[in-house]
Short mmCIF file of C-alpha atoms in Angstrom, two decimals:
data_model
loop_
_atom_site.label_atom_id
_atom_site.label_comp_id
_atom_site.label_asym_id
_atom_site.label_seq_id
_atom_site.Cartn_x
_atom_site.Cartn_y
_atom_site.Cartn_z
CA MET N 1 -0.07 0.01 -0.01
CA GLU N 2 1.26 3.52 -0.90
CA SER N 3 1.57 6.51 1.30
CA ILE N 4 -0.12 9.84 0.49
CA VAL N 5 2.08 12.84 0.51
CA LEU N 6 0.72 16.22 -0.70
CA GLY N 7 2.25 19.65 -0.17
CA LYS N 8 0.39 22.45 1.32
CA THR N 9 -1.41 24.99 -1.00
CA HIS N 10 -3.18 28.29 -0.47
CA ARG N 11 -6.45 26.29 -0.19
CA THR N 12 -5.64 22.84 0.91
CA PRO N 13 -3.61 21.29 3.84
CA GLY N 14 -0.32 19.36 3.55
CA VAL N 15 -1.01 15.55 3.83
CA ASN N 16 1.34 12.91 4.99
CA PHE N 17 -0.50 9.67 5.46
CA ASP N 18 2.36 7.20 5.93
CA ALA N 19 1.45 3.51 5.21
CA ASN N 20 4.53 2.25 6.96
CA THR N 21 4.35 4.03 10.34
CA GLY N 22 0.60 4.62 10.60
CA ILE N 23 1.16 8.46 11.14
CA LEU N 24 -1.58 10.38 9.45
CA GLU N 25 -0.78 14.15 9.39
CA LEU N 26 -2.69 17.14 8.22
CA SER N 27 -1.15 20.53 8.43
CA GLY N 28 -1.86 24.09 7.20
CA ARG N 29 -5.12 25.47 5.97
CA SER N 30 -8.10 23.75 4.52
CA ILE N 31 -10.51 26.12 2.72
CA PRO N 32 -11.49 24.58 -0.67
CA GLU N 33 -15.02 25.31 -1.80
CA ASN N 34 -15.58 21.75 -2.36
CA ALA N 35 -13.79 19.93 0.43
CA LEU N 36 -15.22 16.49 -0.37
CA ALA N 37 -13.29 16.37 -3.56
CA PHE N 38 -10.11 16.81 -1.53
CA TYR N 39 -10.97 14.63 1.39
CA GLN N 40 -12.63 11.60 -0.46
CA PRO N 41 -9.23 9.96 -1.42
CA LEU N 42 -7.98 10.40 2.25
CA LEU N 43 -11.20 8.65 3.49
CA ASP N 44 -10.69 5.83 0.92
CA TRP N 45 -7.04 5.48 1.94
CA ILE N 46 -8.17 4.84 5.60
CA ASP N 47 -10.39 2.11 4.46
CA GLU N 48 -7.55 0.55 2.55
CA TYR N 49 -5.22 0.99 5.50
CA GLN N 50 -7.65 -0.70 7.73
CA GLN N 51 -7.87 -3.84 5.61
CA ALA N 52 -3.99 -4.22 5.63
CA ALA N 53 -3.67 -6.79 8.35
CA ASP N 54 -0.25 -5.99 9.64
CA HIS N 55 -1.09 -2.41 10.81
CA LYS N 56 -2.17 -2.13 14.44
CA ILE N 57 -1.87 1.54 15.37
CA ILE N 58 -2.71 4.86 13.81
CA ASN N 59 -1.51 8.27 15.11
CA ALA N 60 -3.53 11.04 13.67
CA ILE N 61 -1.95 14.39 13.91
CA PHE N 62 -3.77 17.74 13.07
CA ARG N 63 -1.77 20.95 12.71
CA LEU N 64 -4.38 23.12 11.03
CA GLU N 65 -4.23 26.89 11.01
CA TYR N 66 -7.85 27.27 9.88
CA PHE N 67 -10.58 25.53 7.87
CA ASN N 68 -13.94 26.34 6.26
CA THR N 69 -17.17 24.75 7.17
CA SER N 70 -17.19 22.54 4.03
CA SER N 71 -13.83 21.11 5.52
CA SER N 72 -15.20 20.73 8.98
CA LYS N 73 -17.74 18.20 7.85
CA CYS N 74 -14.99 16.25 6.07
CA LEU N 75 -12.71 16.37 9.06
CA LEU N 76 -15.54 15.00 11.12
CA ASP N 77 -15.96 12.23 8.55
CA LEU N 78 -12.34 11.52 8.70
CA LEU N 79 -12.39 11.29 12.49
CA ARG N 80 -15.48 9.14 12.47
CA LYS N 81 -13.76 6.74 10.19
CA LEU N 82 -10.88 6.62 12.73
CA GLU N 83 -13.42 6.04 15.44
CA THR N 84 -14.70 3.01 13.54
CA VAL N 85 -11.24 1.76 12.81
CA HIS N 86 -10.58 1.89 16.54
CA GLN N 87 -13.82 0.15 17.43
CA GLU N 88 -12.66 -2.67 15.10
CA GLY N 89 -9.42 -3.29 16.95
CA ILE N 90 -6.70 -0.82 15.75
CA GLN N 91 -5.28 1.51 18.35
CA VAL N 92 -5.99 5.09 17.30
CA ASN N 93 -4.55 8.22 18.90
CA VAL N 94 -5.60 11.68 17.77
CA GLN N 95 -3.47 14.74 18.52
CA TRP N 96 -4.95 18.21 17.85
CA TYR N 97 -2.27 20.84 17.97
CA TYR N 98 -3.28 24.54 18.28
CA ASP N 99 -1.50 27.77 18.86
CA THR N 100 -2.17 29.09 22.28
CA ARG N 101 -2.93 32.55 20.81
CA ASP N 102 -5.80 31.03 18.71
CA GLU N 103 -8.76 30.09 20.86
CA ASP N 104 -10.81 29.46 17.85
CA MET N 105 -8.63 26.49 16.73
CA GLU N 106 -8.65 25.26 20.27
CA GLU N 107 -12.46 25.47 20.37
CA ALA N 108 -12.57 23.57 17.06
CA GLY N 109 -10.57 20.76 18.66
CA LYS N 110 -12.96 20.61 21.52
CA ASP N 111 -15.89 20.50 19.09
CA PHE N 112 -14.49 17.43 17.41
CA GLN N 113 -13.30 15.95 20.78
CA ASP N 114 -16.93 16.04 21.97
CA LEU N 115 -18.24 14.41 18.78
CA ILE N 116 -16.05 11.29 18.51
CA GLU N 117 -15.03 8.48 20.97
CA THR N 118 -11.50 7.79 20.61
CA ASP N 119 -8.31 8.99 22.35
CA PHE N 120 -8.19 12.70 21.42
CA GLU N 121 -5.54 14.92 22.95
CA LEU N 122 -5.58 18.76 22.64
CA ILE N 123 -2.01 19.98 22.52
CA PRO N 124 -1.16 23.82 22.93
CA LEU N 125 1.73 25.04 20.97
CA PRO N 126 3.40 27.89 22.82
CA MET C 1 -10.78 45.57 -7.02
CA GLN C 2 -10.57 48.95 -5.51
CA GLU C 3 -8.99 49.91 -2.12
CA LYS C 4 -9.90 53.19 -0.45
CA PRO C 5 -7.35 53.64 2.40
CA ASN C 6 -7.70 56.66 4.64
CA THR C 7 -6.66 57.50 8.15
CA THR C 8 -9.92 58.63 9.70
CA TYR C 9 -11.81 56.94 12.51
CA GLN C 10 -13.62 54.56 10.16
CA GLN C 11 -10.94 53.22 7.82
CA THR C 12 -11.87 51.38 4.72
CA LEU C 13 -9.53 48.61 4.11
CA LEU C 14 -11.13 46.86 1.26
CA ASP C 15 -14.03 47.73 -1.10
CA PHE C 16 -14.72 45.83 -4.21
CA GLU C 17 -17.57 44.97 -6.46
CA GLU C 18 -17.06 42.30 -9.27
CA GLU C 19 -18.18 39.07 -10.73
CA LEU C 20 -17.34 36.25 -8.36
CA THR C 21 -15.45 33.69 -10.37
CA PRO C 22 -12.99 31.06 -8.94
CA GLU C 23 -10.04 33.10 -10.11
CA ALA C 24 -11.54 36.34 -8.59
CA LEU C 25 -12.18 34.55 -5.35
CA ASP C 26 -8.63 33.28 -5.29
CA ALA C 27 -7.26 36.76 -6.07
CA ILE C 28 -9.50 38.45 -3.40
CA LEU C 29 -8.55 35.89 -0.58
CA GLU C 30 -4.89 36.26 -1.33
CA LYS C 31 -5.01 39.96 -1.34
CA ILE C 32 -6.96 40.10 2.01
CA GLU C 33 -4.54 37.78 3.67
CA VAL C 34 -1.47 39.75 2.72
CA MET C 35 -3.26 43.05 3.73
CA LEU C 36 -4.40 41.56 7.21
CA ILE C 37 -0.77 40.65 8.10
CA SER C 38 0.18 44.32 7.73
CA ILE C 39 -2.76 45.86 9.57
CA GLU C 40 -3.73 43.51 12.38
CA PRO C 41 -1.04 42.50 14.84
CA VAL C 42 -3.26 40.04 16.96
CA LEU C 43 -3.18 36.56 15.43
CA LYS C 44 -6.58 35.57 16.73
CA ILE C 45 -8.38 38.62 15.26
CA ARG C 46 -6.41 38.38 12.00
CA LYS C 47 -7.44 34.70 11.50
CA ARG C 48 -10.91 35.46 12.56
CA ILE C 49 -11.39 38.15 9.92
CA PHE C 50 -9.90 35.94 7.18
CA CYS C 51 -12.07 32.86 8.22
CA ILE C 52 -15.15 34.96 8.23
CA LEU C 53 -14.50 36.52 4.82
CA VAL C 54 -13.73 33.17 3.43
CA GLU C 55 -16.90 31.66 4.77
CA ALA C 56 -19.12 34.67 3.65
CA LEU C 57 -17.60 34.78 0.13
CA GLN C 58 -17.65 31.00 -0.28
CA ASN C 59 -21.27 30.96 0.86
CA VAL C 60 -22.13 33.31 -2.05
CA PHE C 61 -19.87 31.25 -4.43
CA ASN C 62 -21.65 28.06 -3.58
CA TYR C 63 -25.05 29.59 -3.80
CA LEU C 64 -24.16 30.83 -7.33
CA ARG C 65 -23.07 27.29 -8.28
CA ILE C 66 -25.97 25.47 -6.71
CA GLU C 67 -28.45 27.80 -8.50
CA ASN C 68 -26.34 27.67 -11.63
CA VAL C 69 -26.45 31.44 -12.02
CA GLU C 70 -24.83 32.26 -15.44
CA ASP C 71 -26.00 35.94 -15.81
CA LYS C 72 -22.76 37.91 -15.10
CA ARG C 73 -24.80 40.83 -13.64
CA LEU C 74 -26.31 38.47 -11.00
CA ARG C 75 -22.85 37.08 -10.14
CA ILE C 76 -21.62 40.46 -8.96
CA VAL C 77 -20.64 40.25 -5.24
CA THR C 78 -19.76 43.39 -3.20
CA CYS C 79 -17.30 43.15 -0.30
CA LEU C 80 -16.32 45.82 2.17
CA LEU C 81 -13.99 45.60 5.12
CA GLU C 82 -13.80 48.53 7.54
CA LYS C 83 -11.76 49.10 10.68
CA SER C 84 -12.96 51.26 13.48
CA GLU C 85 -11.91 51.77 17.12
CA LYS C 86 -14.06 48.86 18.22
CA GLY C 87 -12.88 46.52 15.62
CA TYR C 88 -13.74 45.47 12.11
CA THR C 89 -17.03 45.31 10.08
CA ILE C 90 -17.42 43.14 7.00
CA LYS C 91 -20.28 43.66 4.52
CA VAL C 92 -20.85 41.07 1.81
CA GLY C 93 -23.59 41.66 -0.70
CA ASN C 94 -25.02 39.45 -3.57
CA TYR C 95 -28.11 38.86 -5.66
CA LEU C 96 -30.37 35.93 -4.91
CA LEU C 97 -33.66 34.55 -6.00
CA PHE C 98 -36.55 36.35 -4.26
CA SER C 99 -37.97 32.91 -3.47
CA LYS C 100 -34.97 32.27 -1.13
CA VAL C 101 -35.45 35.40 0.81
CA GLU C 102 -37.93 34.26 3.53
CA GLN C 103 -36.08 31.10 4.21
CA LEU C 104 -32.80 32.85 4.67
CA ARG C 105 -34.39 35.65 6.74
CA GLU C 106 -35.95 33.00 9.02
CA GLN C 107 -32.68 31.15 9.41
CA ILE C 108 -30.73 34.32 10.38
CA GLU C 109 -33.47 35.57 12.75
CA ARG C 110 -33.56 32.07 14.45
CA VAL C 111 -29.97 31.74 14.80
CA ASN C 112 -29.45 35.37 15.91
CA ARG C 113 -31.63 34.61 18.93
CA TYR C 114 -29.37 31.74 20.11
CA SER C 115 -27.12 32.02 23.19
CA LYS C 116 -23.51 31.15 22.89
CA GLU C 117 -24.23 27.58 24.34
CA ARG C 118 -27.24 26.95 21.96
CA LEU C 119 -25.19 28.15 19.06
CA ARG C 120 -22.45 25.64 19.85
CA GLU C 121 -25.00 22.79 20.47
CA THR C 122 -26.67 23.63 17.19
CA TYR C 123 -23.43 23.89 15.33
CA LEU C 124 -22.34 20.46 16.47
CA ALA C 125 -25.78 18.85 15.88
CA THR C 126 -25.73 20.21 12.38
CA LEU C 127 -22.12 19.16 11.80
CA ALA C 128 -22.97 15.70 13.03
CA LYS C 129 -25.96 15.02 10.95
CA ASN C 130 -25.62 16.89 7.74
CA GLU C 131 -24.33 15.49 4.61
CA LEU C 132 -22.37 17.77 2.32
CA ASP C 133 -24.48 18.89 -0.63
CA GLU C 134 -23.20 18.24 -4.05
CA GLN C 135 -21.41 21.54 -4.12
CA GLY C 136 -19.65 20.99 -0.88
CA GLY C 137 -21.69 23.14 1.45
CA ALA C 138 -22.52 21.72 4.93
CA GLY C 139 -25.42 24.09 5.94
CA LEU C 140 -23.22 25.63 8.65
CA GLY C 141 -22.39 28.92 7.05
CA ILE C 142 -24.69 31.26 8.98
CA LEU C 143 -23.99 29.45 12.30
CA ASP C 144 -20.19 29.71 11.71
CA LEU C 145 -20.36 33.44 10.98
CA ILE C 146 -22.29 34.17 14.16
CA ARG C 147 -20.24 31.77 16.18
CA LYS C 148 -16.92 33.10 14.96
CA SER C 149 -17.75 36.80 15.26
CA GLY C 150 -19.62 36.41 18.52
CA GLN C 151 -22.04 38.97 17.40
CA LYS C 152 -25.51 38.97 15.97
CA LEU C 153 -25.61 39.25 12.06
CA ARG C 154 -27.15 42.25 10.58
CA TYR C 155 -28.70 42.00 7.16
CA ARG C 156 -30.89 43.64 4.55
CA PHE C 157 -32.90 42.47 1.69
CA ARG C 158 -33.74 44.77 -1.12
CA LYS C 159 -36.15 43.66 -3.85
CA ILE C 160 -34.81 44.28 -7.41
CA ASN C 161 -37.86 42.79 -9.37
CA GLU C 162 -40.34 39.93 -9.14
CA ASP C 163 -37.66 37.35 -9.18
CA ILE C 164 -34.50 38.85 -7.81
CA SER C 165 -33.48 40.50 -4.48
CA HIS C 166 -30.22 41.90 -3.13
CA PHE C 167 -28.98 40.50 0.07
CA LEU C 168 -26.36 42.37 2.26
CA ILE C 169 -25.02 40.78 5.34
CA GLN C 170 -22.91 42.66 7.96
CA ILE C 171 -20.69 40.86 10.39
CA THR C 172 -18.89 42.73 13.21
CA ILE C 173 -15.64 41.53 14.79
CA ILE C 174 -14.75 43.23 18.19
CA ALA C 175 -11.10 43.55 18.46
CA ASN C 176 -10.65 45.19 21.84
#
């Protein structure tokens, strides 16, 4: 199975979904008008990853600056998929990093934390 | 795009009126972001202004796509960003079908009455249940604008003819 590595753009986040380590990282901004077109391949990748029998852990790392509401729905879909993966036996850890000066991004992390049931850590960046 | 900088109490930072194409939207957002770095030192406020502008303009953009509006005159969007001692005011205006007016008015009036807690609950409930529509919208736009700004939305509808109205939304961001 191949990893997904995408650079950051003005509209879309950097992606590093590493098939070897199970580290899934999103960083930067996510403000495309049609977020689903961007996120669908990432959702499909997690399905494929789950079916690979030798992977037993996922560390999902979010280092987002900001995102639009279209992306917020896709981020929740992604987190729910991780929740399902967790319920089916794979260890999943979610780390949500936020700038301590940015209470909106902290609040967004709390929103997602309240909506999913898996290990979800909010980590302030000084 | 026109800019009308001045140094009075109410400073207009951005003032444009043009057809909202994907290219125009990209150019507008890029220009706004560069400008905000130079005028607003507080990260939280700067990001809030940018996020609200993105959401407001993309709401219009998605509406135009969903309704398949091809008449260039009806794709004209206006956007104004002003700075005052209290903070910032954003005004975004666009044309919309008269048949959409009441539904939008009711939605804004309803959400404007919500407390901060109810706003969050409603936002999360909407986020949790809504599917993205085919254009990528999640039905969260108005909720997000009020939640991010922390202020009630002000708005105005102006009837153009039997079929078309003009919608102007005003969002205030307190910066003190």
